[in-house]
Amino acid sequence: MVKRSINVTTENRKRSSPKAIFLNGKFIREEEAKVSILTPGFLLGLGLFETMRSYNDNIIYFNEHLSRLRESSKLLEIRLPYSQAQLKEAIKKTVLLNKIKDASVRLTLFMVKESINVTTENRRKLSRSDFLEKDSATGTLVA
């Protein structure tokens, strides 16, 4: 089974309380988020990201960022499992939950495949196509 993950985080160095993120369909605290370092997204670099800027709770060029993410995901053959409206809602809620009016917001889309055991021994033999199964693709949003 192939999973695609989206990671949206907000950054503000002056912030002292834990950050809220959206992972696998629910909002959780940053320290609860866990993704294996052996996922293809991290191990093989199968993914993409979009960094946005929020001023006074408004994402600048919001539609343009999300359109670029959608086009990039098509080029990389990584199915984006959320509509633009769903992504906007998750990003807006992330900024709101973190109580940061001016923030950097990073949206990361990366591949996760649970059925392939990626180890140091077999990773050189695996190719990108080993992780692409269009029919079994699902998505996970991390915000």
Short mmCIF file of the C-alpha atoms (twelve columns), coordinates in Angstrom:
data_MODEL
# 
_entry.id   MODEL 
# 
loop_
_atom_site.group_PDB 
_atom_site.id 
_atom_site.type_symbol 
_atom_site.label_atom_id 
_atom_site.label_alt_id 
_atom_site.label_comp_id 
_atom_site.label_asym_id 
_atom_site.label_seq_id 
_atom_site.Cartn_x 
_atom_site.Cartn_y 
_atom_site.Cartn_z 
_atom_site.pdbx_PDB_model_num 
ATOM 1   C CA . MET A 1   0.000   0.000  0.000   1 
ATOM 2   C CA . VAL A 2   1.344   3.419  -0.943  1 
ATOM 3   C CA . LYS A 3   0.532   6.391  1.214   1 
ATOM 4   C CA . ARG A 4   1.261   9.972  0.371   1 
ATOM 5   C CA . SER A 5   1.738   12.325 3.259   1 
ATOM 6   C CA . ILE A 6   1.383   16.040 3.463   1 
ATOM 7   C CA . ASN A 7   3.167   17.921 6.176   1 
ATOM 8   C CA . VAL A 8   2.100   21.435 7.118   1 
ATOM 9   C CA . THR A 9   3.948   23.168 9.925   1 
ATOM 10  C CA . THR A 10  4.023   26.706 11.199  1 
ATOM 11  C CA . GLU A 11  7.206   28.310 12.428  1 
ATOM 12  C CA . ASN A 12  7.767   31.142 14.869  1 
ATOM 13  C CA . ARG A 13  10.960  31.128 16.935  1 
ATOM 14  C CA . LYS A 14  9.509   33.257 19.746  1 
ATOM 15  C CA . ARG A 15  6.820   30.671 20.414  1 
ATOM 16  C CA . SER A 16  7.273   28.624 23.606  1 
ATOM 17  C CA . SER A 17  4.183   26.376 23.677  1 
ATOM 18  C CA . PRO A 18  4.014   23.151 21.631  1 
ATOM 19  C CA . LYS A 19  2.962   23.486 18.018  1 
ATOM 20  C CA . ALA A 20  -0.246  21.951 16.718  1 
ATOM 21  C CA . ILE A 21  0.084   19.954 13.497  1 
ATOM 22  C CA . PHE A 22  -2.327  17.946 11.384  1 
ATOM 23  C CA . LEU A 23  -1.280  14.328 10.905  1 
ATOM 24  C CA . ASN A 24  -3.316  11.486 9.420   1 
ATOM 25  C CA . GLY A 25  -6.557  13.412 9.566   1 
ATOM 26  C CA . LYS A 26  -6.340  14.846 13.070  1 
ATOM 27  C CA . PHE A 27  -4.682  17.708 14.881  1 
ATOM 28  C CA . ILE A 28  -2.018  16.648 17.359  1 
ATOM 29  C CA . ARG A 29  0.842   18.183 19.296  1 
ATOM 30  C CA . GLU A 30  4.149   18.434 17.466  1 
ATOM 31  C CA . GLU A 31  5.944   16.039 19.832  1 
ATOM 32  C CA . GLU A 32  3.349   13.319 19.112  1 
ATOM 33  C CA . ALA A 33  4.092   13.291 15.372  1 
ATOM 34  C CA . LYS A 34  6.084   10.308 14.171  1 
ATOM 35  C CA . VAL A 35  7.185   9.335  10.676  1 
ATOM 36  C CA . SER A 36  9.732   6.601  10.044  1 
ATOM 37  C CA . ILE A 37  13.047  7.731  8.619   1 
ATOM 38  C CA . LEU A 38  12.815  4.693  6.312   1 
ATOM 39  C CA . THR A 39  9.843   6.073  4.393   1 
ATOM 40  C CA . PRO A 40  10.599  6.588  0.698   1 
ATOM 41  C CA . GLY A 41  9.861   10.287 1.098   1 
ATOM 42  C CA . PHE A 42  12.811  10.705 3.419   1 
ATOM 43  C CA . LEU A 43  15.071  7.842  2.419   1 
ATOM 44  C CA . LEU A 44  14.816  8.333  -1.349  1 
ATOM 45  C CA . GLY A 45  13.669  11.945 -1.514  1 
ATOM 46  C CA . LEU A 46  10.277  11.115 -3.045  1 
ATOM 47  C CA . GLY A 47  8.346   14.249 -2.211  1 
ATOM 48  C CA . LEU A 48  7.909   17.977 -2.593  1 
ATOM 49  C CA . PHE A 49  7.128   21.000 -0.459  1 
ATOM 50  C CA . GLU A 50  5.605   24.443 -0.628  1 
ATOM 51  C CA . THR A 51  6.453   27.175 1.881   1 
ATOM 52  C CA . MET A 52  3.934   29.949 2.437   1 
ATOM 53  C CA . ARG A 53  3.852   33.110 4.499   1 
ATOM 54  C CA . SER A 54  1.017   34.177 6.772   1 
ATOM 55  C CA . TYR A 55  0.543   37.837 7.683   1 
ATOM 56  C CA . ASN A 56  -2.208  38.753 10.121  1 
ATOM 57  C CA . ASP A 57  -3.782  35.279 9.721   1 
ATOM 58  C CA . ASN A 58  -3.816  35.524 5.901   1 
ATOM 59  C CA . ILE A 59  -1.728  33.288 3.668   1 
ATOM 60  C CA . ILE A 60  -0.134  35.376 0.930   1 
ATOM 61  C CA . TYR A 61  -0.732  33.976 -2.605  1 
ATOM 62  C CA . PHE A 62  -2.647  31.065 -1.076  1 
ATOM 63  C CA . ASN A 63  -4.270  29.804 -4.302  1 
ATOM 64  C CA . GLU A 64  -1.034  30.122 -6.246  1 
ATOM 65  C CA . HIS A 65  0.881   28.054 -3.670  1 
ATOM 66  C CA . LEU A 66  -1.740  25.300 -3.693  1 
ATOM 67  C CA . SER A 67  -1.965  25.278 -7.498  1 
ATOM 68  C CA . ARG A 68  1.826   24.945 -7.735  1 
ATOM 69  C CA . LEU A 69  1.741   22.068 -5.224  1 
ATOM 70  C CA . ARG A 70  -0.976  20.306 -7.221  1 
ATOM 71  C CA . GLU A 71  0.932   20.716 -10.522 1 
ATOM 72  C CA . SER A 72  4.193   19.536 -8.952  1 
ATOM 73  C CA . SER A 73  2.481   16.475 -7.492  1 
ATOM 74  C CA . LYS A 74  1.182   15.582 -10.974 1 
ATOM 75  C CA . LEU A 75  4.679   15.906 -12.457 1 
ATOM 76  C CA . LEU A 76  6.094   13.631 -9.754  1 
ATOM 77  C CA . GLU A 77  3.135   11.227 -10.038 1 
ATOM 78  C CA . ILE A 78  2.315   11.665 -6.370  1 
ATOM 79  C CA . ARG A 79  -1.459  11.746 -5.948  1 
ATOM 80  C CA . LEU A 80  -2.618  14.720 -3.896  1 
ATOM 81  C CA . PRO A 81  -5.531  13.260 -1.928  1 
ATOM 82  C CA . TYR A 82  -7.080  16.554 -0.820  1 
ATOM 83  C CA . SER A 83  -8.995  19.222 -2.666  1 
ATOM 84  C CA . GLN A 84  -7.758  22.794 -2.644  1 
ATOM 85  C CA . ALA A 85  -10.598 23.679 -0.226  1 
ATOM 86  C CA . GLN A 86  -9.579  20.875 2.174   1 
ATOM 87  C CA . LEU A 87  -5.937  21.974 2.098   1 
ATOM 88  C CA . LYS A 88  -6.911  25.593 2.724   1 
ATOM 89  C CA . GLU A 89  -9.045  24.591 5.706   1 
ATOM 90  C CA . ALA A 90  -6.271  22.471 7.255   1 
ATOM 91  C CA . ILE A 91  -3.679  25.223 6.786   1 
ATOM 92  C CA . LYS A 92  -5.947  27.957 8.158   1 
ATOM 93  C CA . LYS A 93  -6.818  25.836 11.179  1 
ATOM 94  C CA . THR A 94  -3.141  25.065 11.797  1 
ATOM 95  C CA . VAL A 95  -2.297  28.771 11.874  1 
ATOM 96  C CA . LEU A 96  -5.323  29.466 14.100  1 
ATOM 97  C CA . LEU A 97  -4.531  26.655 16.575  1 
ATOM 98  C CA . ASN A 98  -0.952  27.854 16.903  1 
ATOM 99  C CA . LYS A 99  -2.129  31.410 17.619  1 
ATOM 100 C CA . ILE A 100 0.440   32.837 15.227  1 
ATOM 101 C CA . LYS A 101 -0.751  35.693 13.039  1 
ATOM 102 C CA . ASP A 102 2.551   36.021 11.167  1 
ATOM 103 C CA . ALA A 103 4.080   32.640 10.348  1 
ATOM 104 C CA . SER A 104 5.936   30.536 7.823   1 
ATOM 105 C CA . VAL A 105 3.797   27.584 6.801   1 
ATOM 106 C CA . ARG A 106 5.426   24.566 5.196   1 
ATOM 107 C CA . LEU A 107 3.317   22.063 3.318   1 
ATOM 108 C CA . THR A 108 5.228   18.875 2.530   1 
ATOM 109 C CA . LEU A 109 3.981   16.033 0.368   1 
ATOM 110 C CA . PHE A 110 6.008   12.836 0.627   1 
ATOM 111 C CA . MET A 111 5.562   9.168  -0.153  1 
ATOM 112 C CA . VAL A 112 5.148   6.450  2.424   1 
ATOM 113 C CA . LYS A 113 4.955   2.778  1.555   1 
ATOM 114 C CA . GLU A 114 4.283   0.381  4.382   1 
ATOM 115 C CA . SER A 115 4.395   -2.846 2.390   1 
ATOM 116 C CA . ILE A 116 8.013   -2.454 1.288   1 
ATOM 117 C CA . ASN A 117 10.612  -2.979 3.960   1 
ATOM 118 C CA . VAL A 118 13.340  -0.489 3.147   1 
ATOM 119 C CA . THR A 119 16.605  -1.493 4.753   1 
ATOM 120 C CA . THR A 120 20.203  -0.492 4.291   1 
ATOM 121 C CA . GLU A 121 20.730  -3.781 2.423   1 
ATOM 122 C CA . ASN A 122 17.966  -3.458 -0.172  1 
ATOM 123 C CA . ARG A 123 17.622  0.305  -0.640  1 
ATOM 124 C CA . ARG A 124 20.079  0.412  -3.564  1 
ATOM 125 C CA . LYS A 125 18.006  -2.214 -5.430  1 
ATOM 126 C CA . LEU A 126 14.704  -0.334 -5.027  1 
ATOM 127 C CA . SER A 127 13.581  2.120  -7.665  1 
ATOM 128 C CA . ARG A 128 10.963  4.837  -7.721  1 
ATOM 129 C CA . SER A 129 8.529   2.510  -9.519  1 
ATOM 130 C CA . ASP A 130 8.599   0.135  -6.535  1 
ATOM 131 C CA . PHE A 131 6.723   2.815  -4.605  1 
ATOM 132 C CA . LEU A 132 4.154   3.811  -7.202  1 
ATOM 133 C CA . GLU A 133 0.848   1.962  -7.167  1 
ATOM 134 C CA . LYS A 134 -1.784  4.331  -8.490  1 
ATOM 135 C CA . ASP A 135 -4.753  2.218  -7.376  1 
ATOM 136 C CA . SER A 136 -3.636  1.866  -3.756  1 
ATOM 137 C CA . ALA A 137 -2.556  5.473  -3.207  1 
ATOM 138 C CA . THR A 138 -3.923  7.199  -0.113  1 
ATOM 139 C CA . GLY A 139 -3.014  10.454 1.554   1 
ATOM 140 C CA . THR A 140 -2.097  11.741 4.969   1 
ATOM 141 C CA . LEU A 141 -2.098  15.395 5.877   1 
ATOM 142 C CA . VAL A 142 0.429   16.603 8.427   1 
ATOM 143 C CA . ALA A 143 -0.146  20.184 9.451   1 
# 
